[in-house]
Coordinates of C-alpha atoms in Angstrom, one line a residue:
M12 CA 11.3 -17.8 -7.8
T13 CA 12.7 -14.6 -6.5
K14 CA 11.3 -13.0 -3.4
P15 CA 10.4 -9.3 -3.3
D16 CA 13.2 -7.0 -2.5
F17 CA 13.3 -3.3 -1.7
I18 CA 13.2 -1.0 -4.8
S19 CA 16.8 0.0 -5.3
D20 CA 16.7 2.5 -8.1
S21 CA 15.1 5.9 -8.4
A22 CA 13.9 5.3 -12.0
T23 CA 11.6 2.6 -10.6
F24 CA 10.6 4.2 -7.3
Y25 CA 10.1 7.8 -8.3
P26 CA 7.2 7.3 -10.9
L27 CA 5.4 5.0 -8.5
W28 CA 5.8 7.5 -5.6
E29 CA 4.6 10.3 -7.8
R30 CA 1.6 8.3 -8.9
A31 CA 0.7 7.4 -5.3
S32 CA 1.2 10.9 -4.1
A33 CA -1.1 12.3 -6.8
R34 CA -3.7 9.8 -5.8
V35 CA -3.4 10.8 -2.1
Q36 CA -4.1 14.4 -3.1
E37 CA -7.2 13.3 -5.0
L38 CA -8.5 11.6 -1.8
A39 CA -8.9 15.0 -0.2
S40 CA -11.7 15.9 -2.5
A41 CA -13.2 12.5 -3.0
S42 CA -16.8 12.0 -1.9
P43 CA -17.7 9.3 0.6
A44 CA -19.3 7.2 -2.2
E45 CA -15.9 7.0 -3.9
L46 CA -14.2 5.4 -0.9
L47 CA -14.3 2.2 1.1
Y48 CA -12.7 2.4 4.5
F49 CA -10.6 -0.3 6.2
D50 CA -8.4 -0.6 9.4
S51 CA -4.8 0.4 8.5
V52 CA -3.5 -2.8 10.1
D53 CA -5.5 -5.0 7.7
I54 CA -2.5 -5.0 5.4
S55 CA -1.1 -7.7 7.7
T56 CA -4.1 -10.1 7.1
Q57 CA -4.6 -12.9 4.6
K58 CA -8.0 -11.6 3.6
F59 CA -6.5 -8.1 2.7
F60 CA -3.9 -9.9 0.5
E61 CA -6.7 -11.9 -1.1
L62 CA -8.6 -8.6 -1.8
V63 CA -5.5 -7.2 -3.5
L64 CA -5.3 -10.3 -5.7
A65 CA -9.0 -10.2 -6.4
L66 CA -8.8 -6.5 -7.4
L67 CA -5.9 -7.3 -9.8
A68 CA -7.9 -10.2 -11.3
Q69 CA -10.9 -7.9 -11.8
E70 CA -8.8 -5.6 -14.0
G71 CA -6.7 -8.4 -15.6
G72 CA -3.6 -7.3 -13.7
R73 CA -0.8 -9.4 -12.3
D74 CA 1.6 -7.2 -10.3
F75 CA 1.2 -4.6 -7.6
V76 CA 3.3 -2.3 -5.5
S77 CA 3.4 -1.4 -1.9
L78 CA 5.1 1.8 -0.9
V79 CA 5.7 3.7 2.3
L80 CA 4.9 7.4 1.9
K81 CA 5.8 8.5 5.4
P82 CA 8.4 8.7 6.9
D83 CA 9.8 10.5 3.9
P84 CA 11.2 7.9 1.5
F85 CA 14.0 10.2 0.3
S86 CA 15.4 12.0 3.3
H87 CA 14.8 9.1 5.7
F88 CA 14.8 5.7 4.2
N89 CA 17.0 6.2 1.0
F90 CA 19.4 8.4 2.9
H91 CA 20.1 5.7 5.5
F92 CA 19.7 2.5 3.5
H93 CA 20.4 3.5 -0.1
K94 CA 17.2 1.9 -1.3
Y95 CA 13.5 2.8 -1.3
P96 CA 10.7 1.8 1.1
G97 CA 8.7 -0.2 -1.4
F98 CA 8.3 -3.5 -3.2
V99 CA 7.0 -4.6 -6.5
H100 CA 5.0 -7.8 -5.9
R101 CA 5.0 -10.1 -8.9
A102 CA 2.1 -12.5 -9.6
E103 CA 4.2 -15.6 -9.0
Q104 CA 5.2 -14.4 -5.5
S105 CA 3.2 -15.8 -2.6
D106 CA 1.3 -14.3 0.3
D107 CA 4.2 -15.3 2.6
D108 CA 6.5 -13.3 0.3
F109 CA 4.2 -10.3 0.7
F110 CA 4.1 -10.5 4.4
E111 CA 7.8 -11.2 4.7
S112 CA 8.6 -8.2 2.5
W113 CA 7.0 -5.9 5.1
Q114 CA 9.2 -7.5 7.8
Q115 CA 12.4 -7.4 5.8
D116 CA 15.5 -5.8 7.4
P117 CA 16.6 -2.9 5.1
G118 CA 20.2 -3.3 6.2
D119 CA 21.6 -3.8 9.7
S120 CA 18.4 -2.3 11.3
P121 CA 15.5 -4.7 11.7
A122 CA 13.6 -2.0 13.6
D123 CA 13.4 -0.1 10.3
C124 CA 11.4 -2.8 8.5
L125 CA 8.4 -1.3 6.7
W126 CA 5.9 -2.9 9.1
A127 CA 7.5 -1.3 12.2
N128 CA 8.5 2.0 10.5
S129 CA 5.7 3.1 8.3
E130 CA 3.1 5.7 9.2
R131 CA 1.5 6.1 5.8
Y132 CA 1.5 3.5 3.0
A133 CA 0.0 2.9 -0.4
V134 CA -0.9 -0.3 -2.4
L135 CA -1.5 0.1 -6.1
P136 CA -1.6 -2.1 -9.2
T137 CA 0.9 -1.8 -12.0
P138 CA -1.1 -0.7 -14.0
G139 CA -4.7 -0.4 -12.9
T140 CA -7.4 2.0 -11.7
W141 CA -7.8 1.2 -8.0
F142 CA -5.7 2.6 -5.2
M143 CA -5.3 2.0 -1.4
Y144 CA -3.9 4.4 1.1
A145 CA -3.6 4.1 4.8
D146 CA -2.5 6.3 7.7
R147 CA -1.6 4.3 10.8
K148 CA -1.9 7.2 13.2
R149 CA -5.5 7.7 12.0
E150 CA -5.9 3.9 12.2
M151 CA -7.7 4.0 8.9
G152 CA -7.2 3.3 5.2
V153 CA -9.2 3.8 2.1
L154 CA -9.8 2.0 -1.2
T155 CA -10.8 4.1 -4.2
G156 CA -11.5 3.2 -7.8
P157 CA -14.2 3.1 -10.4
P158 CA -17.7 2.1 -9.2
N159 CA -17.5 -1.4 -10.6
I160 CA -14.3 -2.0 -8.6
L161 CA -15.8 -0.6 -5.4
A162 CA -18.9 -2.7 -5.8
F163 CA -16.8 -5.8 -6.4
A164 CA -14.6 -5.0 -3.4
R165 CA -17.6 -4.4 -1.1
S166 CA -19.0 -7.8 -2.0
F167 CA -15.6 -9.6 -1.6
Y168 CA -14.2 -8.0 1.6
P169 CA -16.4 -8.1 4.7
F170 CA -14.2 -5.8 6.8
F171 CA -14.9 -2.4 5.4
L172 CA -15.7 0.2 8.1
Q173 CA -18.0 3.2 8.4
P174 CA -16.0 6.1 9.7
G175 CA -17.5 8.9 11.8
E176 CA -19.3 11.8 10.1
G177 CA -16.8 14.2 8.4
F178 CA -13.8 11.8 8.9
S179 CA -11.0 12.2 6.4
V180 CA -8.1 9.9 6.1
V181 CA -6.0 12.7 4.5
E182 CA -4.9 15.7 6.6

């Protein structure tokens, strides 16, 4: 079994980045009923990984993607490392593979692993209807998707939060 590796070609990365960026823009006008909030550090927990797998199973999916949206994946990450700050996680890869991917050295710079050097990230199925976005500076992330997905997620994941009135995870 192969372990996840950084996305190395623009033909794979760019459509995923465009899809994630478009979904982030949609979040700005989403109503609170369309969002479930979580702590942005939850991505490093087993229960969060299990939530991702459960959401995939709800839609009959198998694979998902994690991408860093900030710092800029093109002028920063690709410029320095000639790869992109994201991973396609295959169904046969383990939770350890997922956690290790976020710690992976992109090339002679362990401090630039995605865990240490990501301000905003996205997790999304390939394909699927749900979407996760988090902003570490705001210490918050959101899950959005159709009502049945949100209802399932709410019943599965006990760590969703209630942000303060008027809070927006998108600037």
